[in-house]
Coordinates of C-alpha atoms in Angstrom, one line a residue:
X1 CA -9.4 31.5 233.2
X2 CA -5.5 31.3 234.7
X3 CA -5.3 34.7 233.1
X4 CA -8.5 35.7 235.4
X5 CA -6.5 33.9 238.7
X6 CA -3.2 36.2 237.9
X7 CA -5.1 39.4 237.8
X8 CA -6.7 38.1 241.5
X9 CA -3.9 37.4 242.7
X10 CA -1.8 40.6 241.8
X11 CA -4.7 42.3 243.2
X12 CA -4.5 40.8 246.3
X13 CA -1.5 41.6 246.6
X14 CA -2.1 45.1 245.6
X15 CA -4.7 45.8 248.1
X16 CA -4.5 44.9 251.8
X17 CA -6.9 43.1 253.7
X18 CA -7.7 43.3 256.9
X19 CA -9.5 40.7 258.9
X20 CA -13.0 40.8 258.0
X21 CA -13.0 43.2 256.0
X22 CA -15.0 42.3 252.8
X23 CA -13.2 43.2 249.4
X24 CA -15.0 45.8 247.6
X25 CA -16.3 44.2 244.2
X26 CA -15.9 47.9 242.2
X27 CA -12.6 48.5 243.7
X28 CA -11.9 44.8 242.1
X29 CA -13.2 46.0 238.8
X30 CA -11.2 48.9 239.0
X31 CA -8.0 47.1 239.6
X32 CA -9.1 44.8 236.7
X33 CA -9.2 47.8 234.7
X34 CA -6.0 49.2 235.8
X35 CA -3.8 46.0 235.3
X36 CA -6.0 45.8 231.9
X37 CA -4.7 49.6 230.9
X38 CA -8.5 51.0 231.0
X39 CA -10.0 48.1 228.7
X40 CA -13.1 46.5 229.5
X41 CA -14.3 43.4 230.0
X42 CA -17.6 41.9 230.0
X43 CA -19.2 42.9 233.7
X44 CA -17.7 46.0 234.0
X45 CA -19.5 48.5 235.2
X46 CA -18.8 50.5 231.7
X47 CA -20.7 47.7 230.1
X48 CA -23.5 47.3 232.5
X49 CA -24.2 51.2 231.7
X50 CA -26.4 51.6 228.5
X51 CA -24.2 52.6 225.2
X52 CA -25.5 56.1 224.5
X53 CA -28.1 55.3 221.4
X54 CA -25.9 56.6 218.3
X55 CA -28.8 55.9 215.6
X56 CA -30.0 59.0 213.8
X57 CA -33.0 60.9 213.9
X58 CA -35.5 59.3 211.1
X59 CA -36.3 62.0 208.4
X60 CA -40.0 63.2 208.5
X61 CA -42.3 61.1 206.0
X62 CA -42.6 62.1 202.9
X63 CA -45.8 64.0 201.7
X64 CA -46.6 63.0 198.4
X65 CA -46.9 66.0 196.1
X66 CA -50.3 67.0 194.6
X67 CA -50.7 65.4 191.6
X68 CA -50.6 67.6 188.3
X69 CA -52.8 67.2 186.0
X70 CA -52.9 65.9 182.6
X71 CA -50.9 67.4 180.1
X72 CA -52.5 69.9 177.9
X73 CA -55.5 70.2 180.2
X74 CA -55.7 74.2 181.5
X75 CA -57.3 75.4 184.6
X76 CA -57.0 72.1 185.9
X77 CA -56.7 73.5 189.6
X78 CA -59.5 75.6 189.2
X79 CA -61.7 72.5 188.1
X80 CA -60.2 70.4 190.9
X81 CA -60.8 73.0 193.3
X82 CA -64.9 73.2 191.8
X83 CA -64.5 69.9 192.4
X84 CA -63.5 69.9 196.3
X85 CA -66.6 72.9 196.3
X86 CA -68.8 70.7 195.6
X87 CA -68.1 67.3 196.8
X88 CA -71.6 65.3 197.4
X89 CA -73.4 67.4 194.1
X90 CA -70.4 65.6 191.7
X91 CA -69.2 62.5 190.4
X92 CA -65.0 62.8 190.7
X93 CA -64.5 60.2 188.1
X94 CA -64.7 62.3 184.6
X95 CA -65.5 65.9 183.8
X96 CA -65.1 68.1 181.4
X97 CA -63.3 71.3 181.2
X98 CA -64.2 74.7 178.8
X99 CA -61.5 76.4 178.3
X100 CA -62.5 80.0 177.0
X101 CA -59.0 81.2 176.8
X102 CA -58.7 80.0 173.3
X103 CA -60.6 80.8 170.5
X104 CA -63.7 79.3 169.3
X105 CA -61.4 77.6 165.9
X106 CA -59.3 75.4 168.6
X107 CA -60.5 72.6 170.2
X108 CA -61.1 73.7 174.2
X109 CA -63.6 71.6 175.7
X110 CA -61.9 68.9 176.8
X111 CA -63.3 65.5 178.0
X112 CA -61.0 64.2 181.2
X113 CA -61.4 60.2 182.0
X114 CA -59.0 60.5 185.4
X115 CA -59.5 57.0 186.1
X116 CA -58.1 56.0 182.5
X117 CA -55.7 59.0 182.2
X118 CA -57.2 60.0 178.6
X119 CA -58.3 62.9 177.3
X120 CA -60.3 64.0 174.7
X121 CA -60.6 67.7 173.2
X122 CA -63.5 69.0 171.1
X123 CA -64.6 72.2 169.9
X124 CA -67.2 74.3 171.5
X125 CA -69.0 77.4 170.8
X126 CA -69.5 80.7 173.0
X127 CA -72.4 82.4 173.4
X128 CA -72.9 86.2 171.0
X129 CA -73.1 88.0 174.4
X130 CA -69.6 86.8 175.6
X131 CA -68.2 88.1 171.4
X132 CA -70.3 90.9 170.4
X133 CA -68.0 91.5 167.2
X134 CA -68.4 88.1 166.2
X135 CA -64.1 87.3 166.4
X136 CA -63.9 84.2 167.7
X137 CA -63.1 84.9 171.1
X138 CA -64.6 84.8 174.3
X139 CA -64.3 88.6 175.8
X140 CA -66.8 88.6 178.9
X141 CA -68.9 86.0 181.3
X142 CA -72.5 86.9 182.3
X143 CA -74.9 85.0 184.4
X144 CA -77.5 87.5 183.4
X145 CA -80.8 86.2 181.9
X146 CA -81.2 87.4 178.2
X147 CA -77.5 88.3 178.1
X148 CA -76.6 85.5 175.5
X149 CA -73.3 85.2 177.2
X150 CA -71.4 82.4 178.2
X151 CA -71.3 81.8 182.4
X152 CA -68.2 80.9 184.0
X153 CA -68.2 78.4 187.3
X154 CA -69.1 74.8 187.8
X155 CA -71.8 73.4 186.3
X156 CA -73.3 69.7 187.1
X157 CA -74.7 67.8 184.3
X158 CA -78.5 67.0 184.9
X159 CA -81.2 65.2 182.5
X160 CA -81.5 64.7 178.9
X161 CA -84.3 65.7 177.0
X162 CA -85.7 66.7 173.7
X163 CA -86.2 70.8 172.6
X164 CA -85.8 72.8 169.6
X165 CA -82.2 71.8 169.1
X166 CA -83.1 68.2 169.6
X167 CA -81.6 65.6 171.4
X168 CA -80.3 67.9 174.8
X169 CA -78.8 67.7 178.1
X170 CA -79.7 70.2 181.3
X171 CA -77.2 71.8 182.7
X172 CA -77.1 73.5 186.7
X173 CA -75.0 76.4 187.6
X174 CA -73.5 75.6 191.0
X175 CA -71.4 78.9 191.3
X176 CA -72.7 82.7 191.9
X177 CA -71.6 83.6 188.4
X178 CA -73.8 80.3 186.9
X179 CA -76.4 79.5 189.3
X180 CA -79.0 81.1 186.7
X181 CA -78.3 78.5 184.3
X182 CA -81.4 76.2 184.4
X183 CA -83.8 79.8 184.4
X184 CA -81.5 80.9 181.2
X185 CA -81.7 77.3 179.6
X186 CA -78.0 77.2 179.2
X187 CA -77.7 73.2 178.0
X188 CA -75.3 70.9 175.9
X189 CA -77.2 70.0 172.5
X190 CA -75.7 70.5 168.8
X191 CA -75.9 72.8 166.3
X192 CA -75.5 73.9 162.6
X193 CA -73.5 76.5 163.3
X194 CA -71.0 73.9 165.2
X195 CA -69.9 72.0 162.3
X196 CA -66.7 71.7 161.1
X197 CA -67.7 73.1 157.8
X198 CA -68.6 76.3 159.3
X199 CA -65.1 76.2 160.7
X200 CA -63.4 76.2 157.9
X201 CA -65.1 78.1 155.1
X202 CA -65.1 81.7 158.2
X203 CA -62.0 80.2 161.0
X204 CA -64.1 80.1 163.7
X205 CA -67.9 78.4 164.8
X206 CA -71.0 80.4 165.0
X207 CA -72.1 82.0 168.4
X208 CA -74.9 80.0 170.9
X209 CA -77.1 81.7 173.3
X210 CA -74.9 81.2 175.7
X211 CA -75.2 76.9 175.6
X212 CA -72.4 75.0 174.8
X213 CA -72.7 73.9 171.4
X214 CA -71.2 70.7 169.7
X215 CA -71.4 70.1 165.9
X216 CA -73.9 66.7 166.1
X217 CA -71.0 64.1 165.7
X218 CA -70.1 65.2 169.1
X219 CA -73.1 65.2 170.3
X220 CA -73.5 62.1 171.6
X221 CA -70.0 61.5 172.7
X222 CA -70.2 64.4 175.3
X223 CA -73.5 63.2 176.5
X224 CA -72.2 59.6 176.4
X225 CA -68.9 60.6 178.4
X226 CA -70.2 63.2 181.3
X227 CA -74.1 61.3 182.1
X228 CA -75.7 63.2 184.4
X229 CA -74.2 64.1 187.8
X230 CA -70.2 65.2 186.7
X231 CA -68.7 68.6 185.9
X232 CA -68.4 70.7 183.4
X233 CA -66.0 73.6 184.6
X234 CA -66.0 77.1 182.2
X235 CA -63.4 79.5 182.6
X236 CA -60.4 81.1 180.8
X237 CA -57.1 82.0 182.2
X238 CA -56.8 85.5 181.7
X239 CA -59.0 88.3 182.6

């Protein structure tokens, strides 16, 4: 501290004092400072005022991005957004998605397990309204009753059951362009015309009635798969 007792002293003797005059404790500080040439020390008033906060502004969180969906899969938005439609009629967990942009000789119904990440593609008929000129490709929706055309929209798997094609599953349109499905009898069930023979003595499966057909292998492992109560989403990209 002698170094403290100098700078007092040469203070004192820098600053008059008169009688009872009491010495101003910032004009002390000051002096300190001056003797000092401007450096602080601890007291000062330029510490006892709050260093301005230098930190940088945080970025804004991060929104995680929507995630895509699997690869492979089309009109994946269009099935998530079905989805979002009609949140308390469906179970989120697997669906499946017909995908009448391609032709009836490529696999396009495709079986999505999102809590396992697989997926699954089979093939799939169209009904004889939706491809008058028998070519293999889907050319118009209809939700009109003795159309024989494929629907577009969300459907919701409902019970099985036993008809003429056999073992079957019901199927309810939950869209304008579907919601005639259960008075058109649009269902899953298998058929002759389904098999992969058919495919590939002509290049392309027979037409349905507007049901999605499955050659009878398959049957069961779309039944199996969707249950009752998920999606089945039928579109096509273009047109």
């Amino acid at each position: 501290m002698r170094h403290g007792a100098s700078l007092a002293k040469t203070l004192r003797r820098r600053v008059p004092y008169a009688g009872a005059m009491l010495f101003d404790r910032r004009d002390m500080i000051a002096g300190l400072l001056a003797v000092l040439g401007g450096s602080s020390m601890p007291g000062s008033a330029s510490m006892l005022r709050p260093a301005p906060d230098s930190r940088l502004p945080l970025p804004p969180a991060a929104v995680a991005p929507q995630a895509a969906g699997p690869p492979g899969v089309p009109l994946w938005d269009q099935a998530m957004a079905a989805l979002e439609r009609h949140a308390g009629t469906l179970l989120a967990d697997r669906l499946a998605i017909a995908d009448f942009t391609a032709g009836s000789a490529r696999p396009r119904f495709h079986l999505v397990d999102r809590e396992a990440g697989s997926v699954t593609a089979l093939h799939v008929t169209h009904g004889s309204g939706s491809d008058p000129g028998h070519t293999g490709l889907l050319h118009r929706f209809s939700n009109q009753p003795g159309s024989n055309a494929t629907s577009a929209g969300a459907f919701v798997t409902r019970n099985p059951y036993h008809g003429r094609h056999g073992l079957s599953q019901r199927l309810e349109g939950l869209d304008p362009t579907n919601n005639l499905a259960l008075d058109r009898a649009i269902v899953v069930h298998a058929a002759w015309y389904a098999e992969a023979d058919v495919l590939a003595q002509t290049g392309k499966l027979g037409r349905s009635q507007g049901c999605f057909a499955f050659a009878q292998a398959d049957l069961a492992r779309v039944m199996d798969f969707l249950g009752e109560g998920r999606l089945i989403y039928s579109g096509r990209s273009v047109g």
